[in-house]
Amino acid sequence: MPLVNPHDPLNTLKPRDGAAGTDRPRALLEAVEENPDPLLKLAASHVVSSRQFTREELLQLFRLAAQYETTPALMHLPLAGKILISAFYEPSTRTRLSFESAWHRLGGSVMSITDPKSTGIAKGESLADIAEMFNNYGDVLVLRSSEGEAVHNMLENLRIPLVNAGNGIDEHPTQALADVYTLAKWRPELFLPDCPPEKHVKVGIVGVPSRMRTVRSLLSMLSLFPEAIDEIVVISREEENFDPEQRELLEGAGLKLRVVNDLDPVLPELDVVYINAIAWVGDTFESMGEGLNLNRQSPLKEGAIIMHPLARGAELSTDLDDTPHNWYFAQARGAVFVRMALLTTVVRRISAVMDTPEG
Amino acid sequence: MPLVNPHDPLNTLKPRDGAAGTDRPRALLEAVEENPDPLLKLAASHVVSSRQFTREELLQLFRLAAQYETTPALMHLPLAGKILISAFYEPSTRTRLSFESAWHRLGGSVMSITDPKSTGIAKGESLADIAEMFNNYGDVLVLRSSEGEAVHNMLENLRIPLVNAGNGIDEHPTQALADVYTLAKWRPELFLPDCPPEKHVKVGIVGVPSRMRTVRSLLSMLSLFPEAIDEIVVISREEENFDPEQRELLEGAGLKLRVVNDLDPVLPELDVVYINAIAWVGDTFESMGEGLNLNRQSPLKEGAIIMHPLARGAELSTDLDDTPHNWYFAQARGAVFVRMALLTTVVRRISAVMDTPEG
Amino acid sequence: MPLVNPHDPLNTLKPRDGAAGTDRPRALLEAVEENPDPLLKLAASHVVSSRQFTREELLQLFRLAAQYETTPALMHLPLAGKILISAFYEPSTRTRLSFESAWHRLGGSVMSITDPKSTGIAKGESLADIAEMFNNYGDVLVLRSSEGEAVHNMLENLRIPLVNAGNGIDEHPTQALADVYTLAKWRPELFLPDCPPEKHVKVGIVGVPSRMRTVRSLLSMLSLFPEAIDEIVVISREEENFDPEQRELLEGAGLKLRVVNDLDPVLPELDVVYINAIAWVGDTFESMGEGLNLNRQSPLKEGAIIMHPLARGAELSTDLDDTPHNWYFAQARGAVFVRMALLTTVVRRISAVMDTPEG
């Protein structure tokens, strides 16, 4: 083993995935016309659910994310002096650092809560009272909780914007933003008006929509673009995969849904394979979909991309990392930029990075 | 439950308490003449006890706090490049974030210690050695410990200023600053020379002065202004409520003290009701004063204000939140600003925010 | 006990050790000619082992450290907008804060991981995948682990520079930098060409080179300067003190090694006494060298200096703190500055603080 393992001096060692470099975000940037209005409107909302976004808001968020992704270093830091409260009552280093990195890159300060036992909650303090405290201490709250209700209890008294970073099995809207931003970089026309039929895609989702917040939030967001998606195939070994109203809502929005039990037979049809094996149950998690695995021998369609919210387990083999199917690393990378875009929006600093009437 | 719960776009959703807005801090600002000298003098002391302050130091601290509270965003950040060491050997998210928020708003950086088990203490390192370490790493130390002696052991070797954020059952001087700052915004004349008799107040304190550091520190600080306080009524179910010397000191300073066992009979007399139910005992806490509760049915005097150091339990009903008696939220809000004033002072940056001879 | 214990208003209370003030770093600064080239070269490497440095790299690092140590406050902050990921999978407040303080003083932001249980590792995530995550989130990774292999597993996928902050019993190269920087301030000529024989030193090391990473890394680094060291005396009660290849490498580099069992008989010969009693074993530590203690009665040579990586236990009596033998506090102080120099180097910001061709 070499004692010195030189890191890459000129960034010539490319990310080992199918989406290296800035060509793709630049193409996305050029495909969408800048318009601050949807983001100025979004700035008046807490970010609780992926169902709350409009197509226009998503496109402008993705455009701003792409702008950040193609800018090596910001000339001025639009959030200097602003404070993010990063409250992770359910532990998650990956999501926490993604948010905090996004905020730091914009020049802001961070206060983290990573140990639920050290908070007033341990003394029996209510979430409504904690919200009052947060009003005084920060400019935005990022909240992760294993309780689905926590977000809503917190909102009772909250006067600063809240961004839901995962609440129980309910929602994880910024993960969905990262997921759909990845698709938008891969194939921008999917999200633009009049996507031609030959560009439509079939999306496979290995997971359980009723029990995985990532899958639930992704499906809700995709339901805004039903005309570009030929079909969504849920691959699952469970009996029940949808909440009753969930399936109704998605189909009502125009998504065509199918459920199958096995992955390999359907794989050659799929343009996008989204795989996730972890469902959160209270403070811990459960692995699902045993036997539903992807590796280099899997019969993937040429040009198909694989996505995964990470962290991964045995369901996604590392032997795929060096193939062009690997878009999961790009997905994690893009998550920082799309969170930068969202955070800039909710703390009303859009005028610092886009041309606005009042800017 | 609405999926989207809009946060308040224009801050028209007022804090639900009797002290919203900036009118009151502005009035305080105007009532006190600016004078940097007491703060320049205070800058030479560690902040260990609420007994160490002079009236003049308090008034100038409150004036500077009010200046911060009425300034929406600082034009320049007086503590850029300065480092706060936030050492919470006894967990307290509320106090920790209040200090860290204060420091971040002034532009400084923070290093937090929230897990005693990860420190050298676990390897048997002495507090004196840890103090030597802190000398090298930061510009100010905020220390919370369940051991009363910890502050004093740390001071042996410390060459950077220390601010006591609660040491056992001994003191919590910055909580007292926040408490008295609240009173100063409510009724500035109490703290000015020649407070007219009709403005004098009767203060009730639900708690145990000998066993609650918040109450101990508050009483010490109030003893600087005995002429404005008609009486202090301690409401408690305990047999012993004062350390022998404690009562002597307070009465020696001119405070009139009375102890009663029941709250409701005395409530109609009280202009200020300070309620706290938690006494710290080592690493955990004890609830006291069962049966001594406040709610909307309590016979509160018109115009009386309620204060609480928070977090609250059953002793303070949420049905009081929307009444003008609620000054506990204002108290928590003001705590950030008074800590900003204190921290600016102890790191000798007063000249950055006040006109000083050398500034 | 005084209620108010004034901290030192004008820094007239000197550090209680033999290396107060800025005279010594200033002398070092003047003894070494500035040359950015070795640091520009070092910037292409991860910092894994103390064996990877050249003499020229060390001298320029120490020169830059001395430059930082003699500069009271930086005029501009060369790392504003840069993010340090501080991943301490093995707890260590002292080392963590030393790195974070160094980074904050340069104007950068920090994201800390102090609880291994909250990371993806707990979900079975591989270090290689965590490295991919870190690529997206930060500009440099400081890694502490109780597993010697962790550093190397992380490097597989890492594209940002890594600095090893201690990996099992293997290495702790930045501690060695702090140690040798201390020696360089004490006697700069030791590290310059043609050190005259009367300046040569005999170094005693109380510890076990094969089982203590601090000792291992220090010896490797000292082996770059064999001509200035008359002898290295290892004082140990263990049977086996060296890995077989370790002794060979050190002697091959020209170091003269001797092992003795007792401290006092050899003490009068030693110019430098390095003492460490803690060897890490997995997540916990073992005390070694019982009976090998230093105190004011120890027969220390006049002018001899004592070094210790701290935290200390019973092996180093506090009654030595006020003697000129105490260089261990200077060693801890200097650690911040030498880490500032190293971090400036690995994130390629040398041109911001030195005259460089491209700067």
mmCIF file of C-alpha atoms in Angstrom, chain C residues 22-321:
data_model
loop_
_atom_site.group_PDB
_atom_site.id
_atom_site.type_symbol
_atom_site.label_atom_id
_atom_site.label_comp_id
_atom_site.label_asym_id
_atom_site.label_seq_id
_atom_site.Cartn_x
_atom_site.Cartn_y
_atom_site.Cartn_z
ATOM 1 C CA THR C 22 6.606 35.589 19.554
ATOM 2 C CA ASP C 23 10.413 35.881 19.796
ATOM 3 C CA ARG C 24 11.017 32.248 19.024
ATOM 4 C CA PRO C 25 8.713 31.886 16.021
ATOM 5 C CA ARG C 26 10.116 35.185 14.728
ATOM 6 C CA ALA C 27 13.664 33.824 15.003
ATOM 7 C CA LEU C 28 12.598 30.697 13.142
ATOM 8 C CA LEU C 29 10.942 32.831 10.484
ATOM 9 C CA GLU C 30 14.201 34.692 9.964
ATOM 10 C CA ALA C 31 16.362 31.571 9.966
ATOM 11 C CA VAL C 32 14.547 29.974 7.019
ATOM 12 C CA GLU C 33 14.390 31.566 3.591
ATOM 13 C CA GLU C 34 10.932 31.679 2.069
ATOM 14 C CA ASN C 35 10.434 29.281 -0.830
ATOM 15 C CA PRO C 36 6.929 28.296 -1.939
ATOM 16 C CA ASP C 37 8.037 25.491 -4.270
ATOM 17 C CA PRO C 38 8.157 22.635 -1.743
ATOM 18 C CA LEU C 39 4.669 23.543 -0.520
ATOM 19 C CA LEU C 40 3.282 23.776 -4.029
ATOM 20 C CA LYS C 41 4.624 20.253 -4.516
ATOM 21 C CA LEU C 42 3.211 19.018 -1.183
ATOM 22 C CA ALA C 43 -0.195 20.324 -2.242
ATOM 23 C CA ALA C 44 -0.539 17.371 -4.624
ATOM 24 C CA SER C 45 -0.481 14.793 -1.817
ATOM 25 C CA HIS C 46 -2.827 13.522 0.794
ATOM 26 C CA VAL C 47 -1.244 13.804 4.230
ATOM 27 C CA VAL C 48 -1.186 10.229 5.456
ATOM 28 C CA SER C 49 2.195 9.584 7.038
ATOM 29 C CA SER C 50 5.011 11.565 8.558
ATOM 30 C CA ARG C 51 7.308 9.568 6.261
ATOM 31 C CA GLN C 52 6.051 11.391 3.195
ATOM 32 C CA PHE C 53 7.597 14.788 3.918
ATOM 33 C CA THR C 54 10.907 16.084 2.662
ATOM 34 C CA ARG C 55 13.209 18.279 4.746
ATOM 35 C CA GLU C 56 12.396 21.213 2.495
ATOM 36 C CA GLU C 57 8.659 20.745 2.859
ATOM 37 C CA LEU C 58 8.979 20.638 6.640
ATOM 38 C CA LEU C 59 11.121 23.771 6.791
ATOM 39 C CA GLN C 60 8.684 25.752 4.639
ATOM 40 C CA LEU C 61 5.693 24.458 6.638
ATOM 41 C CA PHE C 62 7.395 25.517 9.864
ATOM 42 C CA ARG C 63 8.282 28.888 8.372
ATOM 43 C CA LEU C 64 4.671 29.488 7.375
ATOM 44 C CA ALA C 65 3.489 28.297 10.806
ATOM 45 C CA ALA C 66 5.873 30.792 12.418
ATOM 46 C CA GLN C 67 4.535 33.483 10.115
ATOM 47 C CA TYR C 68 0.994 32.743 11.306
ATOM 48 C CA GLU C 69 2.162 32.553 14.953
ATOM 49 C CA THR C 70 3.680 36.040 14.766
ATOM 50 C CA THR C 71 0.655 37.588 13.024
ATOM 51 C CA PRO C 72 -1.902 38.664 15.631
ATOM 52 C CA ALA C 73 -4.841 38.727 13.220
ATOM 53 C CA LEU C 74 -4.998 37.955 9.542
ATOM 54 C CA MET C 75 -5.860 40.951 7.390
ATOM 55 C CA HIS C 76 -7.786 38.865 4.928
ATOM 56 C CA LEU C 77 -9.088 35.363 5.396
ATOM 57 C CA PRO C 78 -7.604 33.102 2.712
ATOM 58 C CA LEU C 79 -10.114 30.239 3.160
ATOM 59 C CA ALA C 80 -13.425 32.150 3.181
ATOM 60 C CA GLY C 81 -16.053 29.998 1.492
ATOM 61 C CA LYS C 82 -14.016 26.779 1.890
ATOM 62 C CA ILE C 83 -15.411 23.850 3.864
ATOM 63 C CA LEU C 84 -13.513 21.508 6.187
ATOM 64 C CA ILE C 85 -15.072 18.108 6.890
ATOM 65 C CA SER C 86 -13.893 17.143 10.346
ATOM 66 C CA ALA C 87 -14.651 13.423 10.651
ATOM 67 C CA PHE C 88 -13.683 12.070 14.057
ATOM 68 C CA TYR C 89 -14.831 8.460 14.066
ATOM 69 C CA GLU C 90 -12.615 8.043 17.131
ATOM 70 C CA PRO C 91 -13.439 10.792 19.619
ATOM 71 C CA SER C 92 -10.802 13.436 20.333
ATOM 72 C CA THR C 93 -11.889 16.900 21.344
ATOM 73 C CA ARG C 94 -8.322 18.194 21.615
ATOM 74 C CA THR C 95 -7.204 17.258 18.097
ATOM 75 C CA ARG C 96 -10.567 18.092 16.566
ATOM 76 C CA LEU C 97 -10.657 21.590 18.038
ATOM 77 C CA SER C 98 -7.027 22.183 17.080
ATOM 78 C CA PHE C 99 -7.842 21.496 13.424
ATOM 79 C CA GLU C 100 -11.137 23.376 13.512
ATOM 80 C CA SER C 101 -9.577 26.378 15.221
ATOM 81 C CA ALA C 102 -6.845 26.430 12.555
ATOM 82 C CA TRP C 103 -9.456 26.355 9.800
ATOM 83 C CA HIS C 104 -11.706 28.994 11.406
ATOM 84 C CA ARG C 105 -8.736 31.339 11.885
ATOM 85 C CA LEU C 106 -8.201 31.132 8.122
ATOM 86 C CA GLY C 107 -11.835 32.102 7.560
ATOM 87 C CA GLY C 108 -13.236 28.740 6.517
ATOM 88 C CA SER C 109 -16.394 26.859 7.525
ATOM 89 C CA VAL C 110 -16.451 23.540 9.349
ATOM 90 C CA MET C 111 -18.762 20.528 9.291
ATOM 91 C CA SER C 112 -18.069 18.124 12.161
ATOM 92 C CA ILE C 113 -18.866 14.457 12.507
ATOM 93 C CA THR C 114 -18.306 13.409 16.087
ATOM 94 C CA ASP C 115 -20.705 10.546 16.499
ATOM 95 C CA PRO C 116 -19.881 7.448 14.453
ATOM 96 C CA LYS C 117 -23.275 5.973 15.295
ATOM 97 C CA SER C 118 -25.064 8.712 13.358
ATOM 98 C CA THR C 119 -23.265 8.055 10.081
ATOM 99 C CA GLY C 120 -23.933 5.795 7.179
ATOM 100 C CA ILE C 121 -21.339 3.491 8.652
ATOM 101 C CA ALA C 122 -24.047 2.447 11.083
ATOM 102 C CA LYS C 123 -26.199 1.407 8.113
ATOM 103 C CA GLY C 124 -23.326 -0.600 6.689
ATOM 104 C CA GLU C 125 -22.138 2.045 4.245
ATOM 105 C CA SER C 126 -18.603 1.562 2.968
ATOM 106 C CA LEU C 127 -15.836 4.082 3.525
ATOM 107 C CA ALA C 128 -15.430 4.281 -0.239
ATOM 108 C CA ASP C 129 -19.044 5.478 -0.585
ATOM 109 C CA ILE C 130 -18.600 7.908 2.282
ATOM 110 C CA ALA C 131 -15.567 9.279 0.453
ATOM 111 C CA GLU C 132 -17.757 9.875 -2.624
ATOM 112 C CA MET C 133 -20.156 11.810 -0.408
ATOM 113 C CA PHE C 134 -17.336 13.895 1.051
ATOM 114 C CA ASN C 135 -16.128 14.789 -2.475
ATOM 115 C CA ASN C 136 -19.402 16.634 -2.965
ATOM 116 C CA TYR C 137 -19.611 18.290 0.415
ATOM 117 C CA GLY C 138 -16.228 19.719 1.337
ATOM 118 C CA ASP C 139 -12.847 21.015 0.236
ATOM 119 C CA VAL C 140 -10.672 18.963 2.578
ATOM 120 C CA LEU C 141 -11.208 15.979 4.865
ATOM 121 C CA VAL C 142 -9.599 15.595 8.278
ATOM 122 C CA LEU C 143 -10.051 11.984 9.351
ATOM 123 C CA ARG C 144 -9.520 10.333 12.726
ATOM 124 C CA SER C 145 -10.249 6.651 13.065
ATOM 125 C CA SER C 146 -9.420 3.844 15.444
ATOM 126 C CA GLU C 147 -8.919 1.622 12.395
ATOM 127 C CA GLY C 148 -5.517 1.917 10.780
ATOM 128 C CA GLU C 149 -6.960 0.910 7.417
ATOM 129 C CA ALA C 150 -9.718 3.527 7.390
ATOM 130 C CA VAL C 151 -7.518 6.202 5.819
ATOM 131 C CA HIS C 152 -6.529 3.941 2.969
ATOM 132 C CA ASN C 153 -10.056 2.657 2.324
ATOM 133 C CA MET C 154 -11.286 6.228 2.202
ATOM 134 C CA LEU C 155 -8.613 7.211 -0.320
ATOM 135 C CA GLU C 156 -9.922 4.818 -2.963
ATOM 136 C CA ASN C 157 -12.596 7.265 -4.077
ATOM 137 C CA LEU C 158 -11.479 10.543 -2.543
ATOM 138 C CA ARG C 159 -10.848 13.500 -4.845
ATOM 139 C CA ILE C 160 -10.396 16.127 -2.139
ATOM 140 C CA PRO C 161 -7.258 16.180 0.007
ATOM 141 C CA LEU C 162 -7.238 14.049 3.149
ATOM 142 C CA VAL C 163 -5.299 14.830 6.298
ATOM 143 C CA ASN C 164 -4.778 11.895 8.641
ATOM 144 C CA ALA C 165 -5.555 12.983 12.192
ATOM 145 C CA GLY C 166 -4.628 9.634 13.717
ATOM 146 C CA ASN C 167 -5.428 6.147 12.370
ATOM 147 C CA GLY C 168 -5.329 3.378 14.935
ATOM 148 C CA ILE C 169 -1.801 2.649 16.139
ATOM 149 C CA ASP C 170 -0.414 3.577 12.732
ATOM 150 C CA GLU C 171 0.314 7.288 12.352
ATOM 151 C CA HIS C 172 -0.532 10.783 13.557
ATOM 152 C CA PRO C 173 1.521 12.915 11.161
ATOM 153 C CA THR C 174 0.178 16.333 12.160
ATOM 154 C CA GLN C 175 1.065 15.611 15.793
ATOM 155 C CA ALA C 176 4.598 14.919 14.569
ATOM 156 C CA LEU C 177 4.508 18.217 12.656
ATOM 157 C CA ALA C 178 3.520 19.980 15.885
ATOM 158 C CA ASP C 179 6.278 18.170 17.778
ATOM 159 C CA VAL C 180 9.048 18.962 15.322
ATOM 160 C CA TYR C 181 7.774 22.534 14.878
ATOM 161 C CA THR C 182 8.263 22.893 18.638
ATOM 162 C CA LEU C 183 11.845 21.684 18.319
ATOM 163 C CA ALA C 184 12.379 24.054 15.385
ATOM 164 C CA LYS C 185 11.275 27.025 17.489
ATOM 165 C CA TRP C 186 13.422 25.839 20.389
ATOM 166 C CA ARG C 187 16.581 25.324 18.328
ATOM 167 C CA PRO C 188 16.176 26.245 14.628
ATOM 168 C CA GLU C 189 19.752 25.283 13.730
ATOM 169 C CA LEU C 190 18.911 21.589 14.343
ATOM 170 C CA PHE C 191 16.967 21.599 11.108
ATOM 171 C CA LEU C 192 19.298 23.725 9.019
ATOM 172 C CA PRO C 193 22.286 22.456 7.035
ATOM 173 C CA ASP C 194 25.568 22.174 8.936
ATOM 174 C CA CYS C 195 24.217 22.144 12.472
ATOM 175 C CA PRO C 196 27.416 22.457 14.567
ATOM 176 C CA PRO C 197 28.203 19.396 16.763
ATOM 177 C CA GLU C 198 27.854 21.307 20.051
ATOM 178 C CA LYS C 199 24.213 21.985 19.129
ATOM 179 C CA HIS C 200 23.380 18.324 18.525
ATOM 180 C CA VAL C 201 20.863 16.828 20.912
ATOM 181 C CA LYS C 202 20.074 13.623 22.696
ATOM 182 C CA VAL C 203 16.350 12.872 22.647
ATOM 183 C CA GLY C 204 14.563 10.647 25.169
ATOM 184 C CA ILE C 205 11.194 9.180 24.301
ATOM 185 C CA VAL C 206 9.108 7.674 27.087
ATOM 186 C CA GLY C 207 6.752 5.444 25.135
ATOM 187 C CA VAL C 208 6.438 2.458 22.841
ATOM 188 C CA PRO C 209 7.186 3.187 19.161
ATOM 189 C CA SER C 210 5.365 0.119 17.854
ATOM 190 C CA ARG C 211 2.144 0.807 19.739
ATOM 191 C CA MET C 212 1.850 4.586 19.968
ATOM 192 C CA ARG C 213 1.069 6.440 16.755
ATOM 193 C CA THR C 214 2.424 9.706 18.105
ATOM 194 C CA VAL C 215 5.800 8.129 18.827
ATOM 195 C CA ARG C 216 5.848 6.262 15.534
ATOM 196 C CA SER C 217 5.165 9.407 13.533
ATOM 197 C CA LEU C 218 7.623 11.511 15.512
ATOM 198 C CA LEU C 219 10.469 9.027 15.017
ATOM 199 C CA SER C 220 9.807 8.820 11.281
ATOM 200 C CA MET C 221 9.935 12.570 10.990
ATOM 201 C CA LEU C 222 13.077 12.888 13.102
ATOM 202 C CA SER C 223 14.760 10.329 10.836
ATOM 203 C CA LEU C 224 14.949 13.092 8.220
ATOM 204 C CA PHE C 225 17.461 14.914 10.436
ATOM 205 C CA PRO C 226 19.754 12.141 11.751
ATOM 206 C CA GLU C 227 22.926 14.244 11.684
ATOM 207 C CA ALA C 228 21.581 16.630 14.338
ATOM 208 C CA ILE C 229 20.571 13.928 16.804
ATOM 209 C CA ASP C 230 23.341 12.234 18.763
ATOM 210 C CA GLU C 231 21.072 9.499 20.019
ATOM 211 C CA ILE C 232 17.440 8.594 20.598
ATOM 212 C CA VAL C 233 16.830 6.817 23.883
ATOM 213 C CA VAL C 234 13.529 4.971 24.153
ATOM 214 C CA ILE C 235 12.504 4.549 27.797
ATOM 215 C CA SER C 236 9.999 1.721 28.140
ATOM 216 C CA ARG C 237 8.941 -1.134 30.399
ATOM 217 C CA GLU C 238 7.749 -3.259 27.465
ATOM 218 C CA GLU C 239 9.557 -6.287 26.030
ATOM 219 C CA GLU C 240 8.950 -5.388 22.398
ATOM 220 C CA ASN C 241 9.220 -1.724 21.488
ATOM 221 C CA PHE C 242 9.679 -1.678 17.721
ATOM 222 C CA ASP C 243 8.091 -3.362 14.778
ATOM 223 C CA PRO C 244 10.932 -5.219 13.054
ATOM 224 C CA GLU C 245 10.884 -3.081 9.923
ATOM 225 C CA GLN C 246 10.386 0.075 11.931
ATOM 226 C CA ARG C 247 13.715 -0.167 13.742
ATOM 227 C CA GLU C 248 15.420 -1.091 10.470
ATOM 228 C CA LEU C 249 14.017 1.928 8.659
ATOM 229 C CA LEU C 250 14.966 4.359 11.425
ATOM 230 C CA GLU C 251 18.493 2.994 11.774
ATOM 231 C CA GLY C 252 18.812 2.810 8.028
ATOM 232 C CA ALA C 253 18.065 6.524 7.919
ATOM 233 C CA GLY C 254 20.931 7.104 10.359
ATOM 234 C CA LEU C 255 19.228 7.379 13.747
ATOM 235 C CA LYS C 256 21.113 5.878 16.693
ATOM 236 C CA LEU C 257 18.570 4.054 18.892
ATOM 237 C CA ARG C 258 18.912 2.751 22.439
ATOM 238 C CA VAL C 259 16.236 1.238 24.707
ATOM 239 C CA VAL C 260 16.407 1.525 28.505
ATOM 240 C CA ASN C 261 13.939 0.529 31.231
ATOM 241 C CA ASP C 262 14.368 3.336 33.646
ATOM 242 C CA LEU C 263 13.960 7.056 33.308
ATOM 243 C CA ASP C 264 15.913 8.744 36.077
ATOM 244 C CA PRO C 265 19.354 7.224 35.311
ATOM 245 C CA VAL C 266 19.252 8.482 31.724
ATOM 246 C CA LEU C 267 17.508 11.790 32.397
ATOM 247 C CA PRO C 268 20.655 13.868 33.093
ATOM 248 C CA GLU C 269 21.892 13.110 29.548
ATOM 249 C CA LEU C 270 18.754 14.176 27.695
ATOM 250 C CA ASP C 271 18.220 17.539 25.990
ATOM 251 C CA VAL C 272 14.675 16.667 24.975
ATOM 252 C CA VAL C 273 12.279 14.403 26.878
ATOM 253 C CA TYR C 274 9.156 13.363 24.993
ATOM 254 C CA ILE C 275 6.675 11.572 27.238
ATOM 255 C CA ASN C 276 3.414 9.868 26.362
ATOM 256 C CA ALA C 277 1.556 7.271 28.377
ATOM 257 C CA ILE C 278 -1.465 6.493 26.241
ATOM 258 C CA ALA C 279 -1.616 3.850 23.527
ATOM 259 C CA TRP C 280 -4.846 3.547 21.585
ATOM 260 C CA VAL C 281 -6.404 0.117 21.256
ATOM 261 C CA GLY C 282 -9.539 0.186 19.141
ATOM 262 C CA ASP C 283 -12.013 2.615 20.652
ATOM 263 C CA THR C 284 -10.296 2.844 23.988
ATOM 264 C CA PHE C 285 -6.787 3.317 25.314
ATOM 265 C CA GLU C 286 -4.238 1.636 27.502
ATOM 266 C CA SER C 287 -1.897 3.359 29.925
ATOM 267 C CA MET C 288 1.717 2.340 29.591
ATOM 268 C CA GLY C 289 4.960 2.995 31.324
ATOM 269 C CA GLU C 290 3.761 2.903 34.902
ATOM 270 C CA GLY C 291 6.532 4.201 37.097
ATOM 271 C CA LEU C 292 8.012 6.336 34.312
ATOM 272 C CA ASN C 293 7.064 9.749 35.652
ATOM 273 C CA LEU C 294 8.412 13.263 35.483
ATOM 274 C CA ASN C 295 8.145 15.828 38.235
ATOM 275 C CA ARG C 296 10.079 18.723 39.691
ATOM 276 C CA GLN C 297 12.377 16.309 41.577
ATOM 277 C CA SER C 298 13.345 14.449 38.395
ATOM 278 C CA PRO C 299 17.051 14.845 37.574
ATOM 279 C CA LEU C 300 16.471 16.887 34.415
ATOM 280 C CA LYS C 301 19.472 18.387 32.627
ATOM 281 C CA GLU C 302 19.645 22.171 32.785
ATOM 282 C CA GLY C 303 18.028 23.611 29.681
ATOM 283 C CA ALA C 304 16.295 20.341 28.844
ATOM 284 C CA ILE C 305 12.789 20.636 27.454
ATOM 285 C CA ILE C 306 9.835 18.361 28.112
ATOM 286 C CA MET C 307 7.283 17.600 25.412
ATOM 287 C CA HIS C 308 3.973 15.755 25.693
ATOM 288 C CA PRO C 309 1.224 15.337 23.091
ATOM 289 C CA LEU C 310 -1.417 15.778 25.844
ATOM 290 C CA ALA C 311 -3.872 15.003 27.405
ATOM 291 C CA ARG C 312 -1.584 14.072 30.273
ATOM 292 C CA GLY C 313 -2.076 11.766 33.176
ATOM 293 C CA ALA C 314 -0.009 11.051 36.265
ATOM 294 C CA GLU C 315 3.173 10.620 34.199
ATOM 295 C CA LEU C 316 3.750 14.382 33.953
ATOM 296 C CA SER C 317 3.359 16.326 37.160
ATOM 297 C CA THR C 318 1.776 19.769 37.060
ATOM 298 C CA ASP C 319 4.572 21.007 39.333
ATOM 299 C CA LEU C 320 6.671 21.245 36.161
ATOM 300 C CA ASP C 321 4.250 23.657 34.499
#
